[in-house]
Coordinates of C-alpha atoms and ligand atoms in Angstrom, one line a residue:
X190 CA 14.7 -9.7 -10.7
X191 CA 11.1 -8.3 -11.1
X192 CA 10.0 -5.6 -13.4
X193 CA 9.9 -2.2 -11.8
X194 CA 6.7 -0.5 -12.5
X195 CA 8.0 3.0 -12.8
X196 CA 4.8 5.3 -11.9
X197 CA 7.0 8.1 -11.8
X198 CA 8.0 7.6 -15.5
X199 CA 4.2 6.7 -16.6
X200 CA 2.4 9.9 -14.9
X201 CA 4.7 12.1 -16.7
X202 CA 3.8 10.7 -19.9
X203 CA 0.3 11.0 -19.3
X204 CA 0.8 14.4 -17.8
X205 CA 2.8 15.4 -21.0
X206 CA -0.7 14.1 -23.4
X207 CA -2.9 15.9 -21.4
X208 CA -0.2 19.0 -21.4
X209 CA -1.3 19.0 -25.4
X210 CA -4.6 17.7 -25.3
X211 CA -5.1 21.2 -23.6
X212 CA -3.1 23.3 -25.6
X213 CA -5.3 22.0 -28.4
X214 CA -8.6 22.1 -26.4
X215 CA -7.3 26.0 -25.8
X216 CA -6.7 26.8 -29.9
X217 CA -10.6 25.7 -30.1
X218 CA -11.3 28.4 -27.6
X219 CA -12.3 26.0 -24.9
X220 CA -10.3 27.0 -20.9
X221 CA -10.2 24.9 -17.8
X222 CA -10.1 25.5 -14.4
X223 CA -10.1 23.4 -11.5
X224 CA -11.3 24.9 -7.4
X225 CA -9.6 23.6 -4.9
X226 CA -11.0 24.0 -1.2
X227 CA -8.9 23.2 2.0
X228 CA -10.2 23.6 5.4
X229 CA -8.0 23.9 7.8
X230 CA -3.7 23.5 7.6
X231 CA -2.9 20.0 7.8
X232 CA 0.4 19.9 6.6
X233 CA -0.1 16.8 4.4
X234 CA -3.5 18.4 3.3
X235 CA -1.4 21.6 2.3
X236 CA 1.3 19.4 0.3
X237 CA -1.1 17.3 -1.7
X238 CA -3.0 20.6 -2.5
X239 CA 0.3 22.2 -3.5
X240 CA 1.1 19.2 -5.5
X241 CA -2.3 19.3 -7.2
X242 CA -2.1 23.1 -7.9
X243 CA 1.8 22.6 -9.5
X244 CA 0.0 20.0 -12.0
X245 CA -2.8 22.1 -12.8
X246 CA 0.5 25.0 -13.8
X247 CA 2.0 21.8 -16.0
X248 CA -0.4 21.2 -17.8
X249 CA -1.7 24.2 -19.1
X250 CA -5.4 24.7 -16.8
X251 CA -6.2 27.6 -14.2
X252 CA -6.3 26.7 -10.5
X253 CA -7.9 28.6 -7.8
X254 CA -7.4 28.4 -4.6
X255 CA -10.0 28.3 -1.5
X256 CA -7.9 28.2 1.8
X257 CA -10.6 28.3 4.7
X258 CA -9.9 28.4 8.4
X259 CA -10.4 25.2 10.8
X260 CA -13.6 27.0 12.4
X261 CA -15.0 27.7 8.8
X262 CA -19.3 25.9 9.4
X263 CA -20.2 23.3 7.4
X264 CA -23.0 25.9 5.9
X265 CA -20.3 28.1 4.4
X266 CA -18.3 25.2 2.7
X267 CA -21.6 24.0 1.0
X268 CA -22.3 28.1 0.0
X269 CA -19.2 28.2 -1.5
X270 CA -19.2 24.9 -3.3
X271 CA -23.0 25.6 -4.6
X272 CA -21.4 28.9 -6.0
X273 CA -18.9 27.1 -7.9
X274 CA -21.1 24.5 -8.8
X275 CA -22.8 27.5 -10.8
X276 CA -19.6 29.0 -12.2
X277 CA -19.3 28.4 -15.8
X278 CA -15.6 29.1 -16.0
X279 CA -14.7 26.1 -13.2
X280 CA -15.3 22.7 -14.3
X281 CA -13.6 20.5 -11.7
X282 CA -14.0 21.1 -7.5
X283 CA -11.8 18.9 -5.5
X284 CA -12.2 19.7 -1.7
X285 CA -8.7 18.2 -0.1
X286 CA -9.7 15.5 2.5
X287 CA -10.4 15.0 5.4
X288 CA -12.0 17.4 6.4
X289 CA -12.4 19.1 10.4
X290 CA -14.6 16.8 12.5
X291 CA -17.2 19.4 13.0
X292 CA -18.1 18.8 9.4
X293 CA -20.2 15.9 7.4
X294 CA -17.7 14.6 4.4
X295 CA -20.8 12.2 2.7
X296 CA -22.8 16.0 2.6
X297 CA -19.9 17.7 1.0
X298 CA -19.2 14.7 -1.4
X299 CA -23.1 15.1 -2.1
X300 CA -22.7 18.4 -2.4
X301 CA -20.3 18.9 -5.3
X302 CA -22.2 18.7 -9.1
X303 CA -21.5 14.9 -10.2
X304 CA -20.7 16.9 -13.7
X305 CA -17.3 19.1 -11.8
X306 CA -16.8 15.5 -9.6
X307 CA -13.3 15.1 -10.7
X308 CA -12.2 13.4 -7.8
X309 CA -15.0 10.5 -8.9
X310 CA -16.6 10.3 -5.2
X311 CA -19.9 11.2 -6.1
X312 CA -22.2 8.3 -5.5
X313 CA -23.5 9.5 -9.1
X314 CA -20.2 8.6 -10.1
X315 CA -19.5 5.8 -8.1
X316 CA -22.9 4.3 -9.7
X317 CA -21.7 5.0 -13.0
X318 CA -19.0 2.8 -12.3
X319 CA -20.7 -0.1 -10.9
X320 CA -23.4 0.0 -14.1
X321 CA -20.4 0.8 -16.8
X322 CA -21.6 3.8 -17.8
X323 CA -19.7 7.4 -18.1
X324 CA -18.6 9.2 -15.2
X325 CA -15.6 10.5 -13.0
X326 CA -13.6 7.5 -11.1
X327 CA -11.4 7.9 -8.6
X328 CA -8.0 8.9 -9.0
X329 CA -5.9 6.1 -7.5
X330 CA -7.6 3.1 -9.0
X331 CA -7.6 4.7 -12.6
X332 CA -4.1 5.2 -12.2
X333 CA -3.4 1.9 -10.9
X334 CA -5.3 0.6 -14.0
X335 CA -3.3 2.7 -16.7
X336 CA 0.5 1.1 -14.6
X337 CA -0.9 -2.6 -15.2
X338 CA -1.9 -1.4 -19.5
X339 CA 1.1 0.8 -20.4
X340 CA 3.5 -1.6 -18.4
X341 CA 2.2 -4.6 -21.2
X342 CA 0.7 -6.4 -18.1
X343 CA -2.2 -8.5 -19.4
X344 CA -5.3 -8.1 -17.0
X345 CA -8.2 -10.0 -19.3
X346 CA -8.4 -13.5 -17.4
X347 CA -6.6 -13.2 -14.9
X348 CA -7.0 -13.6 -11.3
X349 CA -7.1 -10.4 -9.4
X350 CA -6.6 -10.6 -5.9
X351 CA -7.9 -6.8 -4.3
X352 CA -7.1 -6.4 -0.5
X353 CA -9.1 -3.4 0.9
X354 CA -12.7 -2.4 0.3
X355 CA -11.9 1.5 0.6
X356 CA -15.0 3.8 -1.1
X357 CA -11.8 5.5 -2.5
X358 CA -9.6 2.6 -3.3
X359 CA -11.0 -0.9 -3.1
X360 CA -14.3 -1.0 -4.1
X361 CA -13.8 1.2 -7.8
X362 CA -10.6 -0.8 -7.5
X363 CA -12.5 -4.1 -7.8
X364 CA -14.5 -2.5 -10.2
X365 CA -12.2 -1.1 -12.4
X366 CA -10.4 -4.9 -12.7
X367 CA -13.7 -6.3 -13.4
X368 CA -14.4 -4.1 -16.5
X369 CA -11.4 -5.3 -18.0
X370 CA -12.2 -8.9 -17.6
X371 CA -9.9 -9.8 -14.5
X372 CA -11.4 -12.2 -12.1
X373 CA -11.7 -10.2 -9.1
X374 CA -11.7 -11.1 -5.5
X375 CA -11.9 -8.4 -3.2
X376 CA -10.5 -9.0 0.5
X377 CA -10.8 -7.3 4.0
X378 CA -10.0 -7.5 7.6
X379 CA -12.7 -10.6 8.2
X380 CA -11.3 -12.4 5.2
X381 CA -10.4 -16.0 6.3
X382 CA -6.6 -16.6 5.1
X383 CA -5.3 -13.9 4.0
X384 CA -2.4 -15.5 2.7
X385 CA -4.0 -18.4 0.6
X386 CA -6.5 -16.3 -1.4
X387 CA -3.4 -13.9 -2.1
X388 CA -1.6 -16.9 -3.4
X389 CA -4.0 -17.2 -6.4
X390 CA -3.4 -13.7 -7.4
X391 CA -1.8 -13.0 -10.9
X392 CA -2.5 -9.9 -10.0
X393 CA -2.3 -8.8 -6.8
X394 CA -3.5 -5.2 -5.6
X395 CA -2.9 -3.9 -2.0
X396 CA -4.5 -1.2 -0.2
X397 CA -4.7 -2.4 3.3
X398 CA -3.2 0.9 5.4
X399 CA -0.6 -1.5 7.2
X400 CA 3.0 -0.8 6.7
X401 CA 4.8 -4.0 4.9
X402 CA 2.2 -6.2 5.8
X403 CA 2.3 -8.2 2.3
X404 CA 5.2 -10.6 2.7
X405 CA 6.5 -13.0 0.3
X406 CA 4.4 -15.8 1.9
X407 CA 1.8 -14.1 0.2
X408 CA 2.7 -13.8 -3.1
X409 CA 2.4 -16.6 -6.0
X410 CA 5.8 -16.7 -8.3
X411 CA 6.0 -14.2 -10.8
X412 CA 2.8 -12.3 -10.2
X413 CA 2.7 -9.0 -10.9
X414 CA 2.2 -6.9 -7.2
X415 CA 0.7 -3.3 -6.8
X416 CA 1.5 -1.3 -3.7
X417 CA -1.2 1.7 -2.8
X418 CA 0.0 1.9 0.4
X419 CA 1.5 5.1 1.3
X420 CA 3.8 5.4 5.1
X421 CA 6.5 7.5 6.5
X422 CA 8.1 5.5 8.7
X423 CA 10.3 6.2 12.1
X424 CA 13.5 6.8 9.7
X425 CA 11.6 9.6 7.8
X426 CA 11.4 7.1 4.6
X427 CA 8.6 6.2 2.7
X428 CA 7.1 2.4 2.6
X429 CA 4.0 1.0 1.2
X430 CA 1.6 -1.7 2.2
X431 CA 3.8 -4.8 0.8
X432 CA 7.8 -5.7 2.2
X433 CA 9.3 -4.6 -1.4
X434 CA 12.7 -6.3 -0.3
X435 CA 11.0 -9.3 0.4
X436 CA 8.6 -9.5 -2.4
X437 CA 10.5 -8.4 -5.0
X438 CA 11.8 -11.6 -5.7
X439 CA 9.1 -13.5 -5.8
X440 CA 6.9 -11.1 -8.5
X441 CA 7.1 -10.7 -11.9
X442 CA 6.8 -7.0 -11.7
X443 CA 6.3 -4.8 -8.8
X444 CA 5.3 -1.1 -8.1
X445 CA 7.8 0.8 -5.9
X446 CA 7.3 3.1 -2.9
X447 CA 7.7 6.0 -3.8
X448 CA 7.8 6.5 -7.4
X449 CA 4.8 3.5 -8.5
X450 CA 0.9 4.6 -7.8
X451 CA 1.7 7.5 -5.7
X452 CA 2.9 9.8 -8.5
X453 CA -0.4 8.4 -10.7
X454 CA -3.5 9.6 -8.3
X455 CA -2.1 13.4 -9.6
X456 CA -1.8 12.3 -13.5
X457 CA -5.4 10.8 -13.3
X458 CA -6.4 14.1 -11.7
X459 CA -5.8 15.8 -14.2
X460 CA -7.2 13.6 -16.5
X461 CA -9.9 14.5 -15.1
X462 CA -9.8 17.5 -15.2
X463 CA -9.2 17.7 -19.3
X464 CA -12.7 15.3 -19.4
X465 CA -14.7 18.1 -17.5
X466 CA -13.1 20.3 -19.9
X467 CA -14.3 18.5 -22.7
X468 CA -18.1 17.6 -21.9
Ligands
NDP792 P1 -8.9 2.2 4.1 O1 -8.1 2.8 5.5 O2 -9.9 3.3 4.1 O3 -9.0 0.8 4.1 C1 -8.2 0.0 4.3 C2 -8.5 -0.8 3.8 O4 -8.1 -2.7 4.7 C3 -10.3 -1.8 4.8 O5 -11.5 -2.2 4.0 C4 -9.6 -2.8 5.7 O6 -11.0 -3.6 5.9 C5 -8.6 -3.4 5.2 N1 -7.7 -4.4 6.0 C6 -7.5 -3.3 7.3 N2 -6.6 -4.4 8.5 C7 -6.6 -5.7 7.5 C8 -6.2 -7.4 7.4 N3 -5.1 -7.4 8.5 N4 -6.7 -7.6 6.8 C9 -7.6 -7.3 5.4 N5 -7.7 -6.8 5.4 C10 -7.6 -5.3 5.9 O7 -7.5 3.1 3.3 P2 -7.8 3.5 2.1 O8 -8.0 2.1 1.0 O9 -7.6 4.9 1.9 O10 -5.9 3.6 1.4 C11 -5.3 1.9 2.0 C12 -3.7 2.6 1.5 O11 -3.4 3.1 0.6 C13 -3.8 3.7 3.2 O12 -2.0 3.1 2.9 C14 -3.4 4.8 2.6 O13 -2.2 5.7 2.7 C15 -2.6 4.8 0.7 N6 -3.2 5.0 -0.1 C16 -2.4 5.9 -1.1 C17 -3.0 6.5 -2.6 C18 -1.9 7.1 -3.4 O14 -2.2 8.3 -3.9 N7 -0.6 6.4 -3.5 C19 -4.5 7.5 -2.1 C20 -5.3 6.4 -1.1 C21 -4.9 5.7 -0.3 P3 -12.3 -3.6 6.5 O15 -13.0 -2.8 5.5 O16 -12.6 -5.2 7.3 O17 -11.9 -2.8 7.8

């Protein structure tokens, strides 16, 4: 039976460590505040925003909520971000994505000060990751690294295959695995013979956005399988990009969905907020 990588437990450990860190920073007179902007009221976004605010409360930092109506103009949103950039009491800013179609997502990301970009989406932070300098790292891939390390899975020297090349998951994921000295292959929709490439992986990280696409034939016996995907099925249950029931007997270690990568994203967002406090 595969080792189950418990994201719920590991994310809790991280949040508890952060809570202690925040308490000691507060003793030194350093306070933290995260500004959370949501435009419109997409129900999924509202759930994410609520969970982020709850996590702030748990670790002991203040969250400021900006709930803007759907018809807010891009200029109004950018003006709010500029104000928050200048506010010395705010050390982290995030704008929940997606934003309404009349707004330019890239422009919004570019406007958030890189020093307050706790999502790690600003090109300055992405560039820092590419050249191995300090910066905020995208939360989901940073969470995957913590899952592997805290589960005792060795990365250095291993063959790692990342399926997916999005800016927020696949690309930063591959760069982080490279930083940890894995030999990394990135796959995407134009990869020829995806199965054969995946089967070479000691560590297979899947962020493809297709429910249960990765079946047992993609997985080498004993490989570590990290499933970033999250989908609501017709019966209301959640599933990932990996067919867990098929892959689990073949894998050496695997993340479940839910309870794997999902909880790590918010824990790493909190980690970035605490880092922003200490800078
Ligand atoms: P995107 O849709 O932005 O990217 C998907 C990637 O998968 C693309 O690079 C695409 O290739 C590739 N792809 C699509 N189809 C295939 C295929 N048949 N074969 C090989 N590659 C393929 O998704 P995200 O990266 O944003 O998210 C991926 C998954 O992770 C989603 O299920 C999402 O819900 C989940 N997610 C979970 C988070 C969490 O906190 N747990 C956070 C963020 C995302 P190409 O570039 O060629 O189009």
